[in-house]
Amino acid sequence: MGKGKKAGIVLLLVSLFLAMIPFSGYAADAKLSIAPSGVTASADDGNVPANTVDGSLTTRWSASGDGQWIKFDLGTVKKVSFIKIAFLNGDTRTSNFDIQISTDNVNFTTVQANVTSSLNTSLQIFDFPDVDPVRYVRIVGHGNSVNAWNSYTEAEIYGDTSASASADSKFSVPGASVTASADDGNVPANTVDGSLTTRWSANGNGQWIKYDLGSNVKVSFIKIAFLSGDTRTSSCDIQTSTDNVNFTTVQANVTSSLNTSLQTFDFPDVTSVRYVRIVGHGNSLNTWNSYTEVEIYGVVPVTPGVPVSTSAELTTALSNASAGTTIVLANGSYTQTGPFVLSNKNGTASSPITIKAANQGQAIISGGASLQIQNSSNVVIEGLKFTNLGNTALLLDGSNNIRVTRNLFALQATGSTLIWLQVSGVNSHHNRIDHNDFGNKSDTDPLIAYQGDGNGNISQYDVIEYNYFHDVGPWVANGKETIRLGLSGISLSNGFNTIQYNLFENCDGEPEIVSVKSSNNTVRYNTFKTSKGGLTSRHGHFNSFYGNFFLGDGVETEEAGIRIYGNDHKIYNNYMENLTANAIILDNGNYDGGTSGYPSNPTADDSRAQWKIYRAQVVNNTIVNSTTGIIVGSSKAFATQDSRIANNIVRNSTGTLYDEVVTTNNVFEGNMGFGSTVSNNSSRTTAQIWGVNPLLTTVNGLQKLSSGSPAINAALGTYTFVTEDMDGETRATTDIGADERSSSTSFGKHPLVVTEVGPNAP
């Protein structure tokens, strides 16, 4: 026999031998990495799901009953080839189960049914035809040969990169997430409505339209359809950004072809994009930019989670939640008698427990239900709608690091008292309430109320920001605040809480829109628009109020600014216009808490009183076209003491601009007043209140310093906390008023509009 024939026979025998070795074809498949937080189960007996990926055969997951399941999240889609499972007491009993796979955590396909293990305790291989793509692997147990328990000591899943992992999909972009530099009435949202018969149009070179994808993702290409695209070509740049500030051009001077269908514009994949901006350069006939439809393609992230579609499923999911669990509520109403409760559950900063709507605003907590987070931490509540009746919609009780974001609070009126969102309990801190919509509200009691822990303390280091509060009323004398930050009984506790970047519009509930009843808090950069009432430091000390915009209409009564009581408050850089009630008032008190502000054993009545003001600083505010200016004092017993009113501008055409109701030792310096009676105190000099025209000019609808204003570089005294102006621009040699003179017309801080706050804001 020749050497060639011998070699051929040897190769054939080797091939046959390898073919007889079980699973030799798996050499290319690797064990897929699964995080402990990516393992969940329908139930457990204290032997938790994460035990099956800890590398030890001495720990286990266990749950009793036919149909109990354990699920493994692979993190991204993969190709799955086989799995290995080790069983508790596997050498003395066999276990029966199904193997299922899913890409969306909603629809599962059985790839092996009624599988039975063999008798050993080692990892056993269970093979099936390769499945691609797979994100979730679920093992559904049917008990064992001795009893109904399902007990697995370890599980391993093997596979490879999915062939579809790089497939590009179209991003879903809601109309509210599309903005533009301008339009002619054909609005930006028309480009994502699925119709080629509507359009966005804006005239001029450089006009742009921008798409917010909601989070940073990989973008591969875009498609654009153009108005009259069969008769003219259009030119544009395509830009991307992660922060909505710095944009990178990924394609410049793109020119369309002659057709009206969607045209693809490809560019090298950009791995981290949140915003896509198309900058138009007109078309071959004129300077108009007109796009009928735009589609953006890339890697659309799969939202992992535990899907629920019924109230019972939501209750179960809350009960079973652990760090990393995402509970996804399908569209529909969730109702029951009493609250849905998440109790004694703790996520982590990197793996929070998330309760979110599959589609923002379409999972509704209704009827007699509500949501309570008790003694828990690192929880996110996102995208829900609350329309429930008679119960506080959301109670954060003794919990910390809770984020409440992009929810809609629209509770039904009861004709009684009702707090919509309450924060209370021991160990409450570092919560964030952001990008929510609150309104309409007619019931008495606040929309948001901080109630303390029962031991005299308020929740600390919380942030309330970028919310839209609107349509509160009708007016009552007391008890219908939009936000109440504390109570009289906890007013001496330090909150270190921040209320910022919120829009209050038509909040006409009572004299205090925001009522601060605790100490060491900050209220800044908010916009109060056509709202009756004002911002009040009703109790507490060391609160700061700065950079807020108070915009009345000059018609509706009781549109106010800021009123304070207590010690060591700062009021600066606030802008107030067209107010019909007191702009700034340092009121007399009816109780003297002393220069320290911490009297020994004040009574409950003392705590509820209006405390005498010590050492307030009212600096660099601007008040224009309002009924009153800055008022110091009233008829009550205890006058303001040791306070400073400095470098403010009041330009009104009525009333007394600086009204000192009683004689005090307070210092005035560097103030300007013009247009009416400057002061009722004839002893005030021009260095204290200068009766000269500040020469304001209109910039973006606000009254600001003109280039010839005598207020420029004219501020007196040293106030080290005034480092910026109301626009967020750095102050050099300080000007009088809230505005530091600038030639700019675009500012980082400005009166907020609806598109900048609430659930649909960027």
Coordinates of C-alpha atoms in Angstrom, one line a residue, residues 23 26 81-87 95 97 99 112 115-118 122-128:
F23 CA -19.5 17.4 22.3
Y26 CA -18.1 22.8 21.1
S81 CA -25.3 26.4 22.0
F82 CA -25.8 24.3 25.2
I83 CA -26.0 24.6 28.9
K84 CA -24.6 22.8 31.9
I85 CA -26.6 22.3 35.2
A86 CA -25.6 20.6 38.5
F87 CA -28.3 19.4 40.8
S95 CA -34.8 16.4 38.0
F97 CA -37.3 20.7 33.5
I99 CA -35.2 25.0 28.8
Q112 CA -35.9 21.5 25.1
V115 CA -35.5 17.2 30.1
T116 CA -34.5 14.6 32.7
S117 CA -31.1 14.7 34.5
S118 CA -28.9 11.7 35.0
S122 CA -21.4 17.2 38.6
L123 CA -22.3 19.6 35.9
Q124 CA -24.3 17.8 33.2
I125 CA -24.5 19.0 29.6
F126 CA -27.9 19.6 27.9
D127 CA -27.5 20.2 24.2
F128 CA -29.9 21.6 21.6

